[in-house]
């Protein structure tokens, strides 16, 4: 009875007002010591000094409409984007049939978004990818169903960037895994080959591989045979990225407990089954963060094809900037393509974190 | 556990299922196993004991070729272990092995741990494999955990799952490599109980263990190994009450008190 009475009379004591809410949070995090207070003031003033002019430049004094006269406004000239976005995004692709690359890119992006959800990973999605890739290819290339043919050399801008990176990354990843397994192999020829390959490729810059593919490689082809420049760059990117992926995956394989191999052996699984079902699922999970780093940097490295004369996103932007009318507005143009790169990389990075969470089986 | 009835399961058949003849093994220059001779009959239960480093784990790991022997013969279920991968995989699918550290597959659920062998090695349809898995999970009294991941189970539970995983392959022989050594004391019994019930069902077992109570009550024969040799081999009664070899006596005096 006493206990009951006590319960009814219980007074709820609230925490002091200075320790909760915004004031409490600010006290705790921004002004907890004199040193922190000084730091807070310095950082706020630096932000104040830098953000205000940037907002003025980028938003208030800026020009947005195509072909606006930007000179002398003192603000950003986003008109360079609105006037030239077709060239920047699609290069020399014929401008009257841009619906074709746009459709292809929309298809690609929707497929990527659907594939984010692992519940949809089944045979149907695989076939959808295959068929969609074929449709995308046909849309871009044309030549059938009354579509006007477009020479591959004219594919540019974001089409080329996405083409090089999507195919580059998806082909390099499995190739890297095979190289990593080969490097662990007990067969001396395979092992030596893989070590040689990985060390050779990692020992040279991507630029030199791209030069090899565009300048040296054609010299060895028989007369009259030529391989498309984009394809050659694509192969160079795949080979380069695969070597890095291989080393990352090898790290994951070495982190595996020997007991896992033995347990798989002891129930009679063969090598391929052991790797596919037991070892790789665990090893690849461990190396998600470093693999994504490699993939992100490979994605950005596709911009190096500039130097062998392919018109990727960076090159089409530079082309626009070389027009006298737009000279001097490089900041705006580069901010624009930086945003495009950032969105793609951010997508990869958030997706990798999502995947890590989903694959985590240690916790409840 | 009913010691008397479990001891009375007689070795009904004289079929030899494991035959080891003049077997030697080296790790580099180190001679780990010296001239091992051992016949294990069907339904026989053998306990191998001895000080650490005596080669007892290596011996049973040779039986399913997790270690390769360099000299002599090992014949399991009529198949001689050689470099032939097909034979090795066949033997491994007939011989179950339970490890000290369980070695469950952490990325798979309990039931997936159990079905992976039947599905991929035996080509059992998934549905049937799941039924087999649930049967053995019932048997080790852990069926309610089927959908969890190994990391969510206690050590004793994990080891029981590991035993069930081996049983799903319907093995003729079970090898236990210090199956209770990594467990907290209060979990040893639940695993030993499963091993005893397996013994009562007539499974052929080769058990490396420090659990002398288990050896006394379950084993038909106890082997004592030291420095890579089988020093003494006897019935449990004789082994514990009347050891012949000095090294056996010393070992027993150190572990029994």
Short mmCIF file of N, CA and C in Angstrom, two decimals, chain A residues 79-199:
data_model
loop_
_atom_site.label_atom_id
_atom_site.label_comp_id
_atom_site.label_asym_id
_atom_site.label_seq_id
_atom_site.Cartn_x
_atom_site.Cartn_y
_atom_site.Cartn_z
N UNK A 79 24.66 30.38 -67.62
CA UNK A 79 24.21 30.32 -69.02
C UNK A 79 25.11 29.40 -69.83
N UNK A 80 26.36 29.29 -69.42
CA UNK A 80 27.26 28.41 -70.18
C UNK A 80 26.71 26.99 -70.17
N UNK A 81 26.07 26.64 -69.06
CA UNK A 81 25.49 25.29 -68.99
C UNK A 81 24.20 25.23 -69.80
N UNK A 82 23.33 26.20 -69.57
CA UNK A 82 22.03 26.11 -70.23
C UNK A 82 22.17 26.27 -71.75
N UNK A 83 23.22 26.97 -72.20
CA UNK A 83 23.39 27.11 -73.65
C UNK A 83 24.07 25.90 -74.26
N UNK A 84 24.92 25.22 -73.47
CA UNK A 84 25.77 24.19 -74.07
C UNK A 84 25.55 22.80 -73.52
N UNK A 85 24.48 22.61 -72.74
CA UNK A 85 24.36 21.32 -72.05
C UNK A 85 24.31 20.16 -73.03
N UNK A 86 23.80 20.42 -74.24
CA UNK A 86 23.72 19.31 -75.21
C UNK A 86 25.12 18.83 -75.59
N UNK A 87 26.01 19.78 -75.84
CA UNK A 87 27.38 19.42 -76.20
C UNK A 87 28.09 18.78 -75.00
N UNK A 88 27.92 19.42 -73.83
CA UNK A 88 28.63 18.90 -72.65
C UNK A 88 28.19 17.48 -72.34
N UNK A 89 26.88 17.24 -72.37
CA UNK A 89 26.38 15.93 -71.96
C UNK A 89 26.50 14.88 -73.06
N UNK A 90 26.34 15.29 -74.31
CA UNK A 90 26.27 14.26 -75.35
C UNK A 90 27.32 14.40 -76.44
N UNK A 91 28.23 15.34 -76.31
CA UNK A 91 29.30 15.46 -77.28
C UNK A 91 28.76 15.77 -78.67
N UNK A 92 29.27 15.04 -79.67
CA UNK A 92 28.88 15.33 -81.05
C UNK A 92 27.75 14.43 -81.52
N UNK A 93 27.04 13.83 -80.57
CA UNK A 93 25.90 13.02 -80.95
C UNK A 93 24.89 13.93 -81.65
N UNK A 94 24.35 13.52 -82.82
CA UNK A 94 23.45 14.40 -83.58
C UNK A 94 22.35 14.98 -82.69
N UNK A 95 22.22 16.31 -82.71
CA UNK A 95 21.38 16.95 -81.71
C UNK A 95 19.89 16.75 -81.94
N UNK A 96 19.51 16.33 -83.17
CA UNK A 96 18.08 16.18 -83.40
C UNK A 96 17.57 14.82 -82.91
N UNK A 97 18.47 13.90 -82.57
CA UNK A 97 17.99 12.59 -82.09
C UNK A 97 18.52 12.31 -80.69
N UNK A 98 18.58 13.35 -79.89
CA UNK A 98 19.09 13.16 -78.52
C UNK A 98 18.16 12.34 -77.65
N UNK A 99 16.90 12.15 -78.08
CA UNK A 99 15.99 11.31 -77.28
C UNK A 99 16.56 9.91 -77.14
N UNK A 100 17.36 9.49 -78.10
CA UNK A 100 17.88 8.12 -78.02
C UNK A 100 18.86 7.95 -76.87
N UNK A 101 19.94 8.75 -76.79
CA UNK A 101 20.81 8.60 -75.61
C UNK A 101 20.09 8.90 -74.30
N UNK A 102 19.15 9.85 -74.31
CA UNK A 102 18.45 10.17 -73.07
C UNK A 102 17.67 8.94 -72.60
N UNK A 103 16.96 8.29 -73.54
CA UNK A 103 16.22 7.08 -73.18
C UNK A 103 17.17 6.02 -72.63
N UNK A 104 18.31 5.85 -73.30
CA UNK A 104 19.27 4.83 -72.86
C UNK A 104 19.75 5.13 -71.45
N UNK A 105 20.04 6.39 -71.16
CA UNK A 105 20.55 6.74 -69.83
C UNK A 105 19.47 6.56 -68.78
N UNK A 106 18.23 6.94 -69.12
CA UNK A 106 17.13 6.74 -68.17
C UNK A 106 16.97 5.25 -67.86
N UNK A 107 17.06 4.42 -68.90
CA UNK A 107 16.97 2.98 -68.68
C UNK A 107 18.06 2.50 -67.74
N UNK A 108 19.28 2.97 -67.99
CA UNK A 108 20.42 2.55 -67.18
C UNK A 108 20.25 2.95 -65.73
N UNK A 109 19.86 4.22 -65.53
CA UNK A 109 19.73 4.71 -64.16
C UNK A 109 18.60 3.97 -63.44
N UNK A 110 17.46 3.71 -64.14
CA UNK A 110 16.39 2.99 -63.45
C UNK A 110 16.82 1.58 -63.09
N UNK A 111 17.54 0.93 -64.00
CA UNK A 111 18.01 -0.42 -63.68
C UNK A 111 18.95 -0.41 -62.48
N UNK A 112 19.84 0.59 -62.45
CA UNK A 112 20.77 0.69 -61.31
C UNK A 112 19.98 0.86 -60.02
N UNK A 113 18.92 1.69 -60.07
CA UNK A 113 18.14 1.92 -58.85
C UNK A 113 17.41 0.65 -58.43
N UNK A 114 16.84 -0.06 -59.41
CA UNK A 114 16.14 -1.31 -59.06
C UNK A 114 17.14 -2.31 -58.46
N UNK A 115 18.34 -2.34 -59.03
CA UNK A 115 19.34 -3.31 -58.57
C UNK A 115 19.88 -2.99 -57.19
N UNK A 116 19.60 -1.79 -56.70
CA UNK A 116 20.04 -1.48 -55.34
C UNK A 116 19.43 -2.42 -54.32
N UNK A 117 18.20 -2.85 -54.58
CA UNK A 117 17.50 -3.68 -53.62
C UNK A 117 17.82 -5.16 -53.87
N UNK A 118 18.45 -5.77 -52.88
CA UNK A 118 18.89 -7.15 -53.10
C UNK A 118 17.74 -8.13 -53.24
N UNK A 119 16.53 -7.72 -52.76
CA UNK A 119 15.39 -8.63 -52.91
C UNK A 119 15.03 -8.86 -54.37
N UNK A 120 15.44 -7.91 -55.23
CA UNK A 120 15.10 -8.05 -56.64
C UNK A 120 16.16 -8.83 -57.42
N UNK A 121 17.22 -9.26 -56.74
CA UNK A 121 18.29 -9.95 -57.46
C UNK A 121 17.84 -11.35 -57.82
N UNK A 122 17.38 -11.53 -59.02
CA UNK A 122 17.01 -12.87 -59.47
C UNK A 122 17.30 -12.98 -60.95
N UNK A 123 16.94 -14.14 -61.51
CA UNK A 123 17.24 -14.38 -62.92
C UNK A 123 16.55 -13.33 -63.80
N UNK A 124 15.32 -12.96 -63.41
CA UNK A 124 14.57 -12.00 -64.23
C UNK A 124 15.33 -10.69 -64.37
N UNK A 125 15.89 -10.21 -63.23
CA UNK A 125 16.63 -8.95 -63.29
C UNK A 125 17.86 -9.10 -64.19
N UNK A 126 18.49 -10.27 -64.11
CA UNK A 126 19.64 -10.53 -64.97
C UNK A 126 19.28 -10.42 -66.44
N UNK A 127 18.15 -11.07 -66.81
CA UNK A 127 17.71 -10.99 -68.20
C UNK A 127 17.34 -9.56 -68.56
N UNK A 128 16.69 -8.84 -67.62
CA UNK A 128 16.33 -7.45 -67.90
C UNK A 128 17.58 -6.64 -68.23
N UNK A 129 18.66 -6.89 -67.45
CA UNK A 129 19.91 -6.19 -67.72
C UNK A 129 20.41 -6.49 -69.12
N UNK A 130 20.45 -7.79 -69.45
CA UNK A 130 20.97 -8.18 -70.76
C UNK A 130 20.18 -7.52 -71.88
N UNK A 131 18.82 -7.66 -71.79
CA UNK A 131 17.98 -7.12 -72.86
C UNK A 131 18.11 -5.60 -72.91
N UNK A 132 18.10 -4.96 -71.72
CA UNK A 132 18.19 -3.51 -71.71
C UNK A 132 19.50 -3.03 -72.30
N UNK A 133 20.60 -3.74 -71.96
CA UNK A 133 21.89 -3.31 -72.51
C UNK A 133 21.86 -3.40 -74.03
N UNK A 134 21.22 -4.46 -74.56
CA UNK A 134 21.12 -4.57 -76.01
C UNK A 134 20.30 -3.43 -76.60
N UNK A 135 19.16 -3.15 -75.92
CA UNK A 135 18.31 -2.05 -76.42
C UNK A 135 19.08 -0.73 -76.38
N UNK A 136 19.81 -0.51 -75.26
CA UNK A 136 20.59 0.73 -75.15
C UNK A 136 21.60 0.83 -76.29
N UNK A 137 22.26 -0.30 -76.55
CA UNK A 137 23.25 -0.31 -77.63
C UNK A 137 22.61 0.05 -78.96
N UNK A 138 21.44 -0.58 -79.22
CA UNK A 138 20.75 -0.32 -80.48
C UNK A 138 20.32 1.14 -80.57
N UNK A 139 19.80 1.67 -79.44
CA UNK A 139 19.36 3.06 -79.43
C UNK A 139 20.51 3.99 -79.78
N UNK A 140 21.66 3.72 -79.17
CA UNK A 140 22.80 4.61 -79.39
C UNK A 140 23.35 4.46 -80.80
N UNK A 141 23.44 3.20 -81.24
CA UNK A 141 24.12 2.94 -82.50
C UNK A 141 23.21 3.16 -83.69
N UNK A 142 21.93 2.76 -83.52
CA UNK A 142 20.99 2.91 -84.62
C UNK A 142 21.30 1.96 -85.76
N UNK A 143 20.77 2.30 -86.95
CA UNK A 143 21.04 1.46 -88.11
C UNK A 143 20.00 0.38 -88.33
N UNK A 144 19.14 0.15 -87.33
CA UNK A 144 18.05 -0.82 -87.53
C UNK A 144 16.73 -0.16 -87.17
N UNK A 145 15.64 -0.78 -87.56
CA UNK A 145 14.28 -0.28 -87.29
C UNK A 145 14.14 1.17 -87.72
N UNK A 146 14.81 1.54 -88.77
CA UNK A 146 14.67 2.90 -89.26
C UNK A 146 15.37 3.95 -88.42
N UNK A 147 16.16 3.51 -87.42
CA UNK A 147 16.91 4.48 -86.64
C UNK A 147 18.15 4.90 -87.43
N UNK A 148 18.37 6.19 -87.46
CA UNK A 148 19.51 6.70 -88.20
C UNK A 148 20.81 6.21 -87.55
N UNK A 149 21.71 5.60 -88.29
CA UNK A 149 22.95 5.11 -87.67
C UNK A 149 23.83 6.26 -87.18
N UNK A 150 24.44 6.05 -85.99
CA UNK A 150 25.35 7.06 -85.44
C UNK A 150 26.70 6.38 -85.22
N UNK A 151 27.72 6.96 -85.82
CA UNK A 151 29.06 6.40 -85.69
C UNK A 151 29.52 6.42 -84.23
N UNK A 152 30.15 5.32 -83.79
CA UNK A 152 30.58 5.24 -82.39
C UNK A 152 31.53 6.38 -82.03
N UNK A 153 32.31 6.83 -83.03
CA UNK A 153 33.26 7.91 -82.76
C UNK A 153 32.54 9.18 -82.30
N UNK A 154 31.25 9.27 -82.57
CA UNK A 154 30.51 10.49 -82.20
C UNK A 154 29.91 10.40 -80.81
N UNK A 155 29.97 9.21 -80.20
CA UNK A 155 29.43 9.12 -78.84
C UNK A 155 30.34 9.92 -77.93
N UNK A 156 29.75 10.76 -77.12
CA UNK A 156 30.61 11.57 -76.27
C UNK A 156 29.91 11.97 -75.00
N UNK A 157 30.62 12.80 -74.23
CA UNK A 157 30.03 13.33 -73.01
C UNK A 157 29.69 12.25 -72.01
N UNK A 158 28.51 12.41 -71.43
CA UNK A 158 28.14 11.50 -70.35
C UNK A 158 27.89 10.09 -70.88
N UNK A 159 27.52 9.98 -72.16
CA UNK A 159 27.33 8.64 -72.73
C UNK A 159 28.64 7.86 -72.62
N UNK A 160 29.70 8.51 -73.05
CA UNK A 160 31.00 7.86 -73.08
C UNK A 160 31.49 7.57 -71.65
N UNK A 161 31.31 8.56 -70.76
CA UNK A 161 31.75 8.37 -69.37
C UNK A 161 31.03 7.18 -68.75
N UNK A 162 29.70 7.13 -68.92
CA UNK A 162 28.94 6.03 -68.33
C UNK A 162 29.30 4.70 -68.99
N UNK A 163 29.44 4.73 -70.31
CA UNK A 163 29.79 3.51 -71.03
C UNK A 163 31.11 2.95 -70.51
N UNK A 164 32.14 3.83 -70.47
CA UNK A 164 33.45 3.37 -70.02
C UNK A 164 33.42 2.88 -68.59
N UNK A 165 32.66 3.59 -67.72
CA UNK A 165 32.73 3.20 -66.32
C UNK A 165 31.83 2.02 -65.99
N UNK A 166 30.60 2.00 -66.52
CA UNK A 166 29.73 0.86 -66.20
C UNK A 166 30.33 -0.44 -66.70
N UNK A 167 30.76 -0.47 -67.96
CA UNK A 167 31.37 -1.69 -68.47
C UNK A 167 32.72 -1.94 -67.84
N UNK A 168 33.47 -0.87 -67.63
CA UNK A 168 34.80 -1.00 -67.04
C UNK A 168 34.72 -1.63 -65.67
N UNK A 169 33.83 -1.09 -64.83
CA UNK A 169 33.77 -1.58 -63.45
C UNK A 169 33.17 -2.97 -63.39
N UNK A 170 32.09 -3.22 -64.16
CA UNK A 170 31.46 -4.54 -64.05
C UNK A 170 32.36 -5.63 -64.63
N UNK A 171 33.18 -5.30 -65.61
CA UNK A 171 34.08 -6.33 -66.13
C UNK A 171 35.32 -6.48 -65.26
N UNK A 172 35.78 -5.35 -64.68
CA UNK A 172 37.02 -5.41 -63.91
C UNK A 172 36.84 -6.19 -62.61
N UNK A 173 35.65 -6.10 -62.01
CA UNK A 173 35.46 -6.73 -60.71
C UNK A 173 35.63 -8.24 -60.76
N UNK A 174 34.85 -8.93 -61.63
CA UNK A 174 35.07 -10.39 -61.71
C UNK A 174 36.48 -10.76 -62.17
N UNK A 175 37.02 -9.97 -63.10
CA UNK A 175 38.38 -10.27 -63.56
C UNK A 175 39.37 -10.14 -62.40
N UNK A 176 39.16 -9.12 -61.58
CA UNK A 176 40.02 -8.93 -60.40
C UNK A 176 39.92 -10.11 -59.44
N UNK A 177 38.70 -10.62 -59.25
CA UNK A 177 38.53 -11.77 -58.36
C UNK A 177 39.29 -12.98 -58.90
N UNK A 178 39.18 -13.19 -60.22
CA UNK A 178 39.87 -14.33 -60.81
C UNK A 178 41.38 -14.18 -60.64
N UNK A 179 41.88 -12.96 -60.85
CA UNK A 179 43.32 -12.72 -60.67
C UNK A 179 43.74 -12.97 -59.23
N UNK A 180 42.90 -12.54 -58.28
CA UNK A 180 43.23 -12.74 -56.86
C UNK A 180 43.29 -14.23 -56.54
N UNK A 181 42.31 -14.98 -57.05
CA UNK A 181 42.31 -16.42 -56.81
C UNK A 181 43.52 -17.06 -57.49
N UNK A 182 43.85 -16.57 -58.69
CA UNK A 182 45.00 -17.10 -59.41
C UNK A 182 46.29 -16.86 -58.65
N UNK A 183 46.37 -15.70 -58.03
CA UNK A 183 47.58 -15.37 -57.28
C UNK A 183 47.74 -16.28 -56.07
N UNK A 184 46.61 -16.80 -55.56
CA UNK A 184 46.65 -17.71 -54.41
C UNK A 184 46.82 -19.16 -54.86
N UNK A 185 46.77 -19.38 -56.16
CA UNK A 185 46.74 -20.75 -56.68
C UNK A 185 48.02 -21.52 -56.34
N UNK A 186 47.87 -22.84 -56.28
CA UNK A 186 49.05 -23.66 -56.03
C UNK A 186 49.74 -24.06 -57.33
N UNK A 187 49.10 -23.72 -58.45
CA UNK A 187 49.71 -24.05 -59.74
C UNK A 187 50.69 -22.95 -60.12
N UNK A 188 51.97 -23.30 -60.22
CA UNK A 188 53.01 -22.26 -60.35
C UNK A 188 52.85 -21.37 -61.58
N UNK A 189 52.44 -21.93 -62.72
CA UNK A 189 52.34 -21.11 -63.93
C UNK A 189 51.26 -20.05 -63.76
N UNK A 190 50.09 -20.48 -63.28
CA UNK A 190 48.99 -19.54 -63.09
C UNK A 190 49.37 -18.47 -62.06
N UNK A 191 49.98 -18.94 -60.97
CA UNK A 191 50.36 -18.02 -59.91
C UNK A 191 51.35 -16.97 -60.42
N UNK A 192 52.38 -17.44 -61.12
CA UNK A 192 53.39 -16.52 -61.63
C UNK A 192 52.77 -15.53 -62.61
N UNK A 193 51.92 -16.06 -63.49
CA UNK A 193 51.29 -15.16 -64.46
C UNK A 193 50.50 -14.06 -63.75
N UNK A 194 49.71 -14.45 -62.74
CA UNK A 194 48.88 -13.47 -62.06
C UNK A 194 49.72 -12.44 -61.32
N UNK A 195 50.77 -12.90 -60.64
CA UNK A 195 51.64 -11.96 -59.94
C UNK A 195 52.27 -10.98 -60.93
N UNK A 196 52.77 -11.54 -62.04
CA UNK A 196 53.42 -10.73 -63.06
C UNK A 196 52.43 -9.68 -63.59
N UNK A 197 51.24 -10.13 -63.93
CA UNK A 197 50.23 -9.23 -64.47
C UNK A 197 49.92 -8.09 -63.49
N UNK A 198 49.61 -8.50 -62.24
CA UNK A 198 49.18 -7.51 -61.25
C UNK A 198 50.28 -6.49 -61.00
N UNK A 199 51.51 -6.99 -60.81
CA UNK A 199 52.60 -6.07 -60.48
C UNK A 199 52.93 -5.17 -61.67
#
